[in-house]
XYZ file of C-alpha atoms in Angstrom:
706
model
C 15.123 -4.384 -25.053
C 17.503 -5.077 -22.209
C 21.004 -6.538 -22.674
C 19.927 -9.482 -20.525
C 17.010 -10.144 -22.854
C 19.199 -9.985 -25.983
C 21.759 -12.357 -24.528
C 19.262 -14.986 -23.459
C 17.068 -14.807 -26.537
C 19.949 -14.927 -28.990
C 21.289 -18.031 -27.247
C 17.901 -19.739 -26.927
C 16.310 -20.812 -30.233
C 12.623 -21.219 -30.663
C 12.809 -25.038 -30.926
C 15.519 -27.070 -29.202
C 15.846 -30.819 -29.830
C 18.317 -33.078 -28.034
C 19.263 -36.425 -29.669
C 22.190 -38.830 -29.542
C 24.466 -38.693 -32.584
C 23.494 -42.058 -34.056
C 20.718 -43.261 -31.799
C 17.335 -44.319 -33.129
C 14.178 -42.319 -32.640
C 13.323 -44.398 -29.583
C 16.285 -42.833 -27.771
C 15.277 -39.295 -28.636
C 14.625 -37.057 -25.630
C 11.275 -35.262 -25.480
C 11.050 -32.057 -27.475
C 11.628 -28.792 -25.623
C 9.847 -25.781 -27.134
C 10.366 -22.212 -26.012
C 7.040 -20.429 -26.408
C 4.406 -18.384 -24.671
C 0.821 -17.460 -25.098
C -0.300 -13.864 -24.863
C -0.434 -12.846 -21.206
C -3.858 -11.890 -19.880
C -4.226 -8.196 -19.191
C -4.453 -7.330 -15.483
C -6.087 -3.944 -16.188
C -9.326 -3.532 -14.209
C -10.595 -0.268 -15.726
C -13.737 -0.832 -17.749
C -14.417 -4.362 -16.471
C -17.221 -3.227 -14.157
C -16.199 -5.918 -11.661
C -14.829 -6.142 -8.129
C -12.947 -9.323 -9.067
C -9.676 -9.579 -10.950
C -8.432 -12.816 -12.501
C -4.799 -11.782 -12.725
C -2.250 -9.575 -10.962
C 1.387 -8.591 -11.513
C 2.536 -8.274 -7.903
C 3.598 -11.886 -7.362
C 5.971 -12.212 -10.288
C 6.416 -8.965 -12.305
C 4.152 -10.303 -15.084
C 0.428 -11.015 -15.290
C -0.251 -14.207 -13.359
C -3.469 -15.980 -12.488
C -4.407 -15.164 -8.886
C -5.943 -18.630 -8.490
C -2.651 -20.241 -9.558
C -0.519 -18.045 -7.259
C 0.574 -19.746 -3.992
C 0.118 -16.619 -1.881
C -2.612 -14.314 -0.586
C -3.308 -11.663 -3.228
C -6.133 -9.103 -3.254
C -6.917 -6.564 -5.960
C -8.874 -3.382 -5.337
C -10.311 -2.714 -8.781
C -11.153 0.595 -10.412
C -14.853 -0.258 -10.216
C -14.762 -0.752 -6.444
C -12.766 2.442 -5.930
C -15.425 4.323 -7.889
C -18.387 2.649 -6.195
C -17.026 3.354 -2.708
C -15.849 6.871 -3.646
C -12.304 6.036 -2.514
C -9.849 8.843 -3.292
C -6.955 8.313 -0.830
C -4.731 5.316 -0.242
C -5.586 5.252 3.463
C -9.317 4.998 2.748
C -8.757 2.392 0.038
C -6.602 0.048 2.124
C -9.143 0.150 4.940
C -11.220 -2.019 2.615
C -8.609 -4.628 1.701
C -8.608 -7.968 3.495
C -6.199 -8.158 6.416
C -4.844 -4.609 6.075
C -4.812 -2.035 8.872
C -4.832 1.571 7.659
C -4.164 3.954 10.539
C -4.499 7.690 9.897
C -1.802 9.843 11.463
C -3.732 13.130 11.546
C -1.752 15.022 8.899
C -2.997 13.495 5.659
C -0.698 10.479 5.982
C -1.085 7.026 7.501
C 0.753 3.833 8.317
C -0.229 0.423 6.987
C 0.116 -3.069 8.411
C -0.825 -6.635 7.565
C -0.216 -9.814 9.533
C 1.240 -7.776 12.391
C 3.923 -6.043 10.298
C 4.370 -2.966 8.136
C 3.672 -3.092 4.394
C 6.131 -2.228 1.650
C 5.305 -0.618 -1.689
C 5.838 -0.989 -5.416
C 4.942 1.597 -8.022
C 4.100 -0.142 -11.293
C 6.109 -3.144 -10.152
C 9.205 -1.192 -9.057
C 10.020 -1.818 -5.404
C 10.726 1.423 -3.503
C 12.177 1.285 0.006
C 10.756 3.709 2.556
C 8.253 5.185 0.119
C 4.982 4.319 1.836
C 4.689 4.665 5.597
C 3.827 8.103 7.084
C 4.078 9.732 3.645
C 1.617 11.534 1.392
C 0.551 9.527 -1.665
C -1.056 10.548 -4.942
C -4.807 10.846 -5.353
C -6.305 7.524 -6.486
C -7.667 9.086 -9.685
C -4.201 8.323 -11.053
C -4.424 4.532 -10.624
C -6.124 1.643 -12.379
C -5.894 -0.764 -9.437
C -4.227 -1.524 -6.114
C -2.679 -4.984 -5.768
C -1.867 -6.305 -2.294
C 0.248 -9.366 -1.512
C 0.157 -10.369 2.153
C 3.224 -12.046 3.595
C 6.946 -11.765 2.757
C 7.914 -10.829 -0.804
C 11.671 -11.009 -0.443
C 12.321 -12.633 -3.829
C 10.928 -9.683 -5.769
C 11.415 -6.848 -3.266
C 14.502 -7.748 -1.222
C 14.989 -7.013 2.477
C 11.710 -5.736 3.901
C 9.117 -6.258 6.610
C 7.165 -9.520 6.279
C 3.715 -7.896 6.310
C 3.487 -7.772 2.527
C 3.579 -5.381 -0.411
C 1.181 -2.913 -2.048
C 1.552 -2.351 -5.798
C 0.017 0.887 -7.100
C -0.616 0.485 -10.836
C -1.208 3.684 -12.801
C -3.820 4.244 -15.479
C -2.580 3.801 -19.030
C -3.696 5.653 -22.172
C -6.548 3.996 -24.058
C -6.870 3.411 -27.801
C -10.261 5.135 -28.115
C -11.148 8.696 -27.202
C -12.760 8.946 -23.799
C -13.622 11.760 -21.357
C -14.869 11.217 -17.820
C -15.545 13.622 -14.979
C -16.306 13.226 -11.301
C -17.774 15.896 -9.010
C -18.076 15.285 -5.271
C -19.634 17.450 -2.573
C -19.414 16.405 1.088
C -21.379 17.489 4.132
C -18.229 18.548 6.019
C -17.815 21.267 3.404
C -15.616 19.479 0.893
C -15.655 19.865 -2.896
C -13.640 17.717 -5.319
C -13.472 17.790 -9.103
C -11.766 15.253 -11.388
C -11.369 15.259 -15.182
C -9.870 12.308 -17.107
C -9.175 12.512 -20.864
C -7.588 9.760 -22.939
C -7.326 8.564 -26.538
C -5.114 8.229 -29.640
C -2.878 11.137 -30.632
C -2.179 10.129 -34.255
C -4.106 8.514 -37.113
C -2.859 4.948 -36.720
C -3.239 4.958 -32.913
C 0.406 4.123 -32.285
C 0.678 7.202 -30.053
C -1.826 7.433 -27.199
C -2.154 9.896 -24.348
C -3.937 10.463 -21.079
C -4.363 13.394 -18.689
C -6.001 13.370 -15.263
C -6.615 16.557 -13.252
C -7.933 16.737 -9.673
C -8.688 19.714 -7.451
C -10.246 19.601 -3.993
C -10.879 21.907 -1.079
C -12.576 20.855 2.095
C -13.020 20.792 5.815
C -12.482 17.555 7.703
C -14.377 15.689 10.419
C -12.265 17.443 13.063
C -13.333 21.075 13.510
C -11.105 23.666 11.868
C -8.973 21.243 9.825
C -8.874 22.140 6.138
C -6.979 20.320 3.407
C -6.581 21.328 -0.217
C -5.239 19.304 -3.133
C -4.169 19.871 -6.716
C -3.064 16.849 -8.737
C -2.030 16.526 -12.394
C -1.100 13.269 -14.120
C -0.091 12.702 -17.722
C 0.890 9.573 -19.643
C 1.948 8.702 -23.197
C 2.260 5.255 -24.807
C 4.081 4.857 -28.131
C 4.261 1.689 -30.203
C 7.546 1.632 -32.110
C 6.148 -1.476 -33.746
C 3.509 -4.069 -32.823
C 5.975 -5.728 -30.436
C 7.673 -2.756 -28.743
C 5.967 -0.128 -26.584
C 7.438 2.787 -24.663
C 5.338 4.292 -21.852
C 6.132 7.606 -20.182
C 4.188 9.217 -17.345
C 4.548 12.012 -14.810
C 2.568 13.264 -11.851
C 2.469 16.378 -9.685
C 0.499 17.034 -6.503
C 0.415 19.562 -3.662
C -1.438 19.171 -0.344
C -1.519 22.204 1.974
C -3.345 21.608 5.253
C -4.282 24.193 7.890
C -5.459 23.592 11.427
C -3.960 20.114 11.386
C -4.524 18.272 14.637
C -2.541 15.383 16.089
C -5.177 14.904 18.778
C -4.948 14.594 22.541
C -2.834 12.145 24.491
C -4.226 9.856 27.159
C -5.049 10.770 30.770
C -2.459 9.786 33.387
C -3.059 8.869 37.002
C -2.014 11.265 39.791
C 1.603 10.092 39.927
C 2.025 9.938 36.115
C 2.956 6.246 36.093
C 0.135 4.835 33.944
C -2.485 5.888 31.420
C -5.982 5.527 32.849
C -8.331 6.924 30.215
C -8.998 9.507 27.551
C -10.006 13.158 27.582
C -13.804 13.594 27.220
C -14.584 14.922 23.764
C -17.275 15.512 21.171
C -15.190 13.494 18.675
C -14.940 16.628 16.548
C -12.753 18.599 18.966
C -9.559 20.061 17.519
C -6.912 19.973 20.264
C -4.373 22.068 18.344
C -4.080 25.821 17.685
C -5.527 27.174 14.448
C -2.095 28.363 13.248
C -0.894 24.780 12.749
C -0.080 24.028 9.146
C 1.563 21.443 6.931
C 2.518 21.318 3.265
C 3.473 18.433 0.998
C 4.441 18.398 -2.658
C 4.987 15.322 -4.842
C 6.624 14.988 -8.252
C 6.954 11.672 -10.046
C 8.196 10.303 -13.385
C 7.990 6.791 -14.815
C 9.343 5.139 -17.971
C 8.561 1.616 -19.128
C 9.864 -0.217 -22.214
C 8.289 -3.537 -23.214
C 9.335 -5.802 -26.072
C 7.506 -9.000 -27.023
C 9.656 -11.456 -28.921
C 8.345 -13.607 -31.736
C 8.627 -16.730 -29.589
C 6.327 -15.186 -26.954
C 8.944 -14.135 -24.426
C 8.721 -10.611 -23.042
C 11.383 -8.178 -21.882
C 10.476 -5.116 -19.825
C 12.449 -2.387 -18.108
C 10.941 0.244 -15.807
C 12.551 3.361 -14.348
C 10.896 5.331 -11.555
C 11.679 8.636 -9.832
C 9.773 10.462 -7.093
C 10.516 13.604 -5.069
C 8.578 14.591 -1.974
C 8.895 17.744 0.128
C 7.217 17.874 3.518
C 7.262 20.900 5.790
C 5.222 22.065 8.729
C 5.033 24.125 11.892
C 2.616 22.956 14.563
C 1.971 22.555 18.268
C 0.708 19.332 19.812
C -0.270 18.073 23.242
C 1.578 15.623 25.478
C 3.045 13.671 27.012
C -0.137 12.824 28.853
C -2.981 14.932 30.208
C -4.919 15.362 33.413
C -8.523 14.259 33.838
C -9.730 17.875 33.619
C -7.948 18.397 30.290
C -4.658 20.084 31.189
C -1.665 19.088 29.100
C 1.845 20.062 28.177
C 2.306 21.477 24.673
C 5.319 21.673 22.427
C 5.912 23.307 19.059
C 7.681 21.433 16.294
C 8.986 22.785 13.019
C 10.269 20.448 10.327
C 11.357 20.230 6.733
C 11.976 16.841 5.118
C 12.834 16.088 1.516
C 12.938 12.642 -0.099
C 14.257 11.449 -3.440
C 13.547 7.918 -4.617
C 14.964 6.199 -7.672
C 14.025 2.680 -8.694
C 14.752 0.422 -11.646
C 13.577 -3.051 -12.572
C 14.436 -5.105 -15.646
C 13.213 -8.621 -16.297
C 12.683 -11.257 -18.935
C 9.800 -13.717 -18.842
C 8.408 -16.491 -20.964
C 7.585 -20.157 -21.114
C 9.146 -23.428 -22.151
C 7.273 -26.540 -23.270
C 8.916 -29.745 -22.101
C 7.710 -33.277 -21.372
C 4.296 -32.335 -22.696
C 3.794 -29.527 -20.166
C 4.329 -25.754 -20.129
C 6.722 -24.148 -17.640
C 7.244 -20.406 -17.181
C 10.272 -18.448 -16.013
C 11.108 -14.901 -14.951
C 14.614 -13.602 -14.363
C 15.557 -10.029 -13.529
C 17.325 -7.447 -11.429
C 16.181 -4.366 -9.540
C 17.632 -1.386 -7.721
C 16.185 1.080 -5.195
C 17.745 4.252 -3.761
C 16.315 6.621 -1.148
C 18.137 9.845 -0.360
C 16.578 12.117 2.250
C 17.305 15.178 4.346
C 15.460 15.805 7.614
C 15.587 19.033 9.629
C 13.533 19.705 12.745
C 13.313 21.748 15.909
C 11.207 21.445 19.060
C 10.364 23.999 21.761
C 8.544 23.141 24.980
C 5.810 25.714 25.615
C 4.661 27.158 28.952
C 0.965 27.704 29.505
C -1.159 29.821 31.833
C -2.048 26.923 34.154
C 0.568 26.155 36.819
C 3.091 27.884 34.592
C 3.475 24.956 32.226
C 0.218 23.431 30.966
C -2.627 24.505 28.702
C -6.266 23.499 28.562
C -6.958 21.032 25.766
C -10.317 22.749 25.341
C -8.704 26.108 24.553
C -5.832 25.244 22.182
C -5.791 28.725 20.619
C -4.276 29.973 23.874
C -1.091 28.251 22.639
C 0.952 30.991 21.006
C 3.381 30.386 18.172
C 7.059 30.970 18.999
C 10.243 31.017 16.975
C 11.444 27.414 16.555
C 14.898 27.038 14.992
C 16.145 23.775 13.527
C 18.187 21.971 16.183
C 18.506 18.609 14.396
C 19.429 17.769 10.841
C 20.619 14.650 9.052
C 21.174 13.230 5.593
C 20.168 9.611 5.068
C 20.776 7.223 2.202
C 19.372 3.714 1.743
C 20.446 1.629 -1.239
C 19.197 -1.848 -2.122
C 19.729 -4.031 -5.173
C 19.621 -7.669 -6.166
C 19.009 -10.280 -8.824
C 16.031 -12.606 -8.765
C 14.493 -15.556 -10.597
C 11.167 -17.324 -10.419
C 10.092 -20.565 -12.063
C 6.700 -22.221 -12.406
C 7.424 -25.890 -13.056
C 4.509 -28.194 -13.854
C 5.434 -31.448 -12.125
C 2.234 -33.072 -13.386
C -0.923 -31.825 -15.078
C -2.584 -30.729 -11.787
C 0.577 -29.932 -9.761
C 2.836 -26.894 -10.110
C 6.011 -25.980 -8.212
C 6.605 -22.220 -7.898
C 10.187 -21.558 -6.832
C 11.947 -18.219 -6.394
C 15.402 -17.052 -5.335
C 17.094 -13.715 -4.749
C 20.619 -12.526 -3.993
C 20.127 -9.366 -1.909
C 22.341 -6.393 -1.052
C 21.494 -3.391 1.154
C 23.322 -0.497 2.770
C 21.938 2.305 4.941
C 24.132 5.296 5.841
C 23.568 8.639 7.571
C 25.300 11.940 8.231
C 24.504 14.616 10.805
C 24.289 18.172 9.429
C 22.827 20.018 12.466
C 24.216 21.065 14.910
C 27.447 20.072 13.151
C 28.390 18.255 9.971
C 29.839 14.793 10.624
C 31.218 11.988 8.487
C 28.907 9.428 6.942
C 28.400 6.309 9.051
C 26.879 2.936 8.180
C 23.639 2.179 10.021
C 22.789 -1.184 8.445
C 24.293 -3.461 5.828
C 23.444 -6.753 4.104
C 25.734 -8.431 1.591
C 25.092 -11.551 -0.504
C 21.994 -12.586 1.433
C 20.075 -15.465 -0.117
C 16.277 -15.217 -0.014
C 14.301 -18.251 -1.253
C 10.608 -19.020 -1.579
C 8.814 -22.163 -2.644
C 5.177 -23.018 -3.223
C 3.038 -25.881 -4.494
C -0.243 -25.378 -6.356
C -2.587 -28.346 -6.838
C -5.655 -28.098 -9.078
C -8.187 -30.252 -7.238
C -10.893 -29.302 -9.719
C -10.929 -26.818 -12.590
C -12.612 -24.396 -10.176
C -10.736 -25.320 -6.964
C -7.029 -24.985 -6.166
C -5.039 -25.846 -3.042
C -1.655 -24.309 -2.301
C 1.143 -24.256 0.245
C 4.149 -21.975 0.424
C 7.300 -21.134 2.329
C 9.071 -17.788 2.093
C 12.052 -16.343 3.935
C 12.551 -12.683 4.823
C 15.266 -10.360 6.115
C 14.820 -6.868 7.580
C 17.835 -4.682 8.275
C 18.013 -3.108 11.761
C 19.633 0.195 12.716
C 19.913 -0.560 16.454
C 23.450 -1.223 17.694
C 25.149 -3.044 20.540
C 26.625 -1.100 23.454
C 29.927 -1.106 21.557
C 28.319 0.481 18.483
C 28.330 -2.681 16.355
C 25.457 -3.193 13.902
C 22.932 -5.824 14.892
C 22.213 -8.714 12.522
C 18.978 -8.353 10.550
C 15.599 -9.544 11.685
C 15.017 -12.823 9.933
C 12.378 -15.465 9.696
C 9.959 -17.274 7.487
C 6.296 -17.603 6.666
C 4.362 -20.824 6.201
C 1.003 -20.583 4.458
C -1.627 -23.004 3.150
C -4.870 -22.162 1.437
C -7.699 -22.872 -0.964
C -8.746 -20.726 -3.919
C -11.834 -21.183 -6.019
C -13.614 -19.549 -8.926
C -17.258 -19.950 -9.822
C -19.784 -18.750 -12.383
C -17.342 -18.670 -15.279
C -14.717 -16.910 -13.130
C -17.064 -14.106 -12.112
C -16.846 -14.995 -8.393
C -13.623 -15.854 -6.524
C -12.961 -17.039 -2.987
C -9.778 -17.477 -0.949
C -9.149 -19.123 2.424
C -5.641 -19.034 3.931
C -3.852 -20.136 7.111
C -0.496 -18.480 7.867
C 2.283 -18.334 10.455
C 5.196 -15.877 10.474
C 8.217 -16.567 12.696
C 10.045 -13.268 13.254
C 13.453 -13.691 14.926
C 16.417 -11.556 16.000
C 14.278 -8.541 16.820
C 16.215 -5.694 18.457
C 15.527 -5.472 22.212
C 17.215 -3.674 25.107
C 20.427 -5.287 26.315
C 19.669 -6.572 29.872
C 23.352 -6.289 30.828
C 24.344 -3.084 29.031
C 21.327 -0.746 28.947
C 23.003 1.660 26.517
C 22.833 -0.933 23.742
C 20.589 -3.512 22.111
C 20.769 -7.205 21.318
C 19.065 -9.293 18.629
C 17.128 -11.407 21.110
C 13.441 -10.740 20.482
C 10.942 -12.962 18.716
C 7.392 -12.556 17.463
C 4.927 -15.071 16.063
C 2.117 -13.766 13.830
C -0.455 -16.357 12.885
C -4.074 -16.540 11.811
C -6.377 -17.095 8.891
C -8.096 -15.031 6.198
C -11.237 -15.417 4.124
C -12.150 -13.372 1.054
C -15.053 -13.415 -1.401
C -15.133 -11.062 -4.371
C -16.956 -10.823 -7.687
C -20.466 -11.149 -9.113
C -22.728 -13.756 -7.442
C -25.459 -12.678 -9.878
C -25.480 -10.419 -12.929
C -25.362 -6.731 -11.900
C -24.534 -7.659 -8.267
C -20.961 -6.915 -7.139
C -19.733 -8.175 -3.771
C -16.575 -7.938 -1.699
C -16.149 -9.424 1.785
C -12.955 -10.066 3.757
C -12.379 -11.492 7.243
C -9.101 -11.820 9.162
C -8.232 -13.495 12.443
C -4.779 -12.478 13.709
C -2.960 -13.614 16.830
C 0.327 -11.802 17.537
C 2.558 -13.182 20.256
C 5.838 -11.654 21.446
C 8.622 -13.590 23.158
C 11.343 -11.586 24.937
C 9.918 -8.549 23.164
C 6.917 -6.232 23.310
C 4.709 -4.477 20.742
C 5.606 -0.941 19.791
C 2.696 0.959 21.306
C 3.440 4.020 19.207
C 2.125 2.015 16.245
C -0.885 0.638 18.046
C -1.757 -3.003 18.375
C -3.500 -5.314 15.978
C -7.194 -6.281 16.244
C -7.749 -10.013 16.516
C -10.812 -9.871 14.295
C -11.201 -7.624 11.260
C -14.172 -7.761 8.865
C -14.814 -5.671 5.746
C -17.754 -5.647 3.348
C -18.953 -3.693 0.337
C -21.690 -4.605 -2.124
C -23.736 -2.925 -4.853
C -26.579 -3.916 -7.134
C -27.659 -2.190 -10.337
C -31.192 -2.590 -11.643
C -31.387 -2.869 -15.437
C -35.055 -3.655 -15.991
C -38.525 -2.562 -14.941
C -39.501 0.451 -12.904
C -36.187 0.370 -11.025
C -34.139 0.493 -14.215
C -31.091 2.729 -13.647
C -31.232 2.552 -9.846
C -28.164 1.390 -7.879
C -28.182 0.459 -4.203
C -25.104 -0.397 -2.164
C -23.511 -0.356 1.223
C -20.941 -1.917 3.455
C -19.356 -2.117 6.845
C -16.028 -2.225 8.628
C -15.790 -3.970 11.998
C -12.903 -4.755 14.312
C -12.258 -5.882 17.864
C -10.455 -3.908 20.572
C -7.027 -2.307 20.251
C -4.942 -0.330 22.728
C -2.094 2.157 22.772
C -2.224 2.562 26.527
C -5.846 3.730 26.238
C -8.216 1.103 24.912
C -10.513 1.475 21.929
C -13.286 -1.087 22.217
C -14.709 -3.120 19.371
C -16.753 -1.154 16.870
C -18.575 -1.462 13.541
C -19.112 1.336 10.998
C -21.924 1.047 8.444
C -22.244 2.907 5.146
C -25.162 3.057 2.709
C -25.515 4.292 -0.856
C -28.173 4.890 -3.486
C -27.603 6.010 -7.045
C -29.281 6.540 -10.389
C -28.007 6.359 -13.975
C -29.846 9.038 -15.964
C -28.511 7.798 -19.312
C -25.414 6.077 -20.662
C -23.356 9.218 -19.987
C -24.397 10.524 -16.546
C -24.985 8.925 -13.151
C -25.207 10.215 -9.573
C -24.997 8.625 -6.133
C -25.631 9.697 -2.557
C -23.561 7.955 0.105
C -24.213 8.074 3.856
C -21.091 7.179 5.846
C -21.106 6.087 9.492
C -24.879 5.678 9.357
C -25.299 5.346 13.133
C -22.811 8.133 13.947
C -20.539 5.793 15.917
C -17.906 7.658 17.961
C -14.553 5.893 17.837
C -10.807 6.331 17.542
C -8.947 5.112 14.497
C -5.795 5.643 16.566
C -6.549 5.610 20.308
C -4.575 7.897 22.646
C -1.154 7.029 23.994
C 1.557 9.244 25.471
C 1.010 11.453 22.408
C -1.526 11.733 19.617
C -4.922 10.296 18.797
C -7.089 10.305 15.680
C -10.891 10.312 15.616
C -12.923 8.344 13.112
C -15.140 10.418 10.842
C -18.559 11.390 12.156
C -21.691 10.702 10.133
C -21.445 12.461 6.792
C -23.004 12.527 3.335
C -21.236 12.502 -0.037
C -22.943 13.410 -3.325
C -21.090 12.186 -6.420
C -21.943 12.946 -10.048
C -20.037 11.169 -12.821
C -20.102 11.697 -16.562
C -18.654 9.422 -19.206
C -18.334 10.268 -22.906
């Protein structure tokens, strides 16, 4: 129980009546009752559905998605299993409006609505913990919640693309063992074991353990990645109202033969990219001695207390450590039409330590015949990191400086000392509040506020140790949001919202002064519906993000920057998810996005955004007749053109699946990915790097459940 919870609850009795000292009953104000009903559980494990009625990402507690004035998607445990999704980059490829761009080394970057996504782990906002970083195997998580658009009230200063909340599996109150064995046609093998259940007679102590091991080749020739992951969790009920949850995770990911791909082909005077290097789309353009290694350790503690009047207090602490090291050669900048390119060798070692804390109190108040809910809390996030790297330009046998992209093993490893090193520290904290006020029976006002603080500092350690300097700072910044929800029908809701965002910038003026933060707002309107007794949900949303004060080059003083850029990100989204018929699960999401820059330009190193993005997955399970036990499924991912200097045209990838349940304990499925063997780039070539999409492949999965 937090001090904040004790203070508020001790001062707030269960029933509060206001009346004049001697006035008659006619002058009595309406009764105000502090109460709450039991919150619906947002857990998706065991539901067997692609749809989720509630999520925690929009307000720290379980809230109805239909009554939330924002775009929220939930990737449930059932859909992760049906699609055989094991990595966060594969999973987010199948979430409405999200771009998941592989980076070639087991990591990726993620965008929505033209901007990068932030991350929460079990509701704790963690700065800098998502992009270009290894994440845990998805066997650890119950669901992935995604809120598109700014989330400044709950998460503070961040990009306006949205937030991903990774929610871990919790121990169950009955004994349960499940296994998953996967064999892929590239030569991959993966084994998962999940055990959970009570650890004492009365069930007040429950535990869970998840183990994963994998070893496999990738779509690109010669690339091999291994993984070992262990996750453990314990829940303990001190009493029926108070629960302590502890969990920890460990994972290592060594990768050999990692390939960052080939850069684009330049014209004869090296002034413009004109095309890409011809390839079989399985070509590894890097030497076989390339390697990378990542280790992750994580710990989480959560204390929840439910008061007798229905209010709930919860406090969560989170810690994660990540070590990343590697030594590799890569091609670029640029290449010639016959496949000659410069190569350089890079050696690096980065370590990251994240700490996050969130404490909040939530509940409801009955007044004027209606129920109103409130959440108030505070959170803190700290990232401390050390980065060391070195780069050596290599000389090849062709013209004394270039190598053939088709013979990367001619690139010899050399000694590469660290020539750059820095310590970095980013600290953010704030207090927040959110209220859901029922203005009338069908109309609800959702209002949120935050007082935000942020500081980012750095210190050089190589080639020489320097004093710490401030790179960015925000003090006492007010971040509001407001939304209206109108229940047109019991099954149909309309909403509108406004939310403000701030994003700290590290660019400076020519005098060295810190630039003001990027700032702006999002406007969104939409319709949400639920049909068939809430088994099928739909969402339609229109949005516009105004992004101001973006750092651009100073036209007068080229050694500095000014906050003069602007971007407008606007479009609409459609999503359908759930069960149109019994035993038939369906997910479909479509996004139209138009990104316009004023006095600014897109960062081509991150790629550009497709205007049209469509995602589909569906499955049907036969439960009667000769087909009893058979499952059929499939899906597609389609997008229009993107460019990073070299264009990737529009493409569509189709997947198909068939499965059979032998009995209530064992089932198997065979999945054919990229059915038509479409050749495409996930990340088209630029000055450096490119990433191929996977070729046609087959995955056999066998699951047991006892």
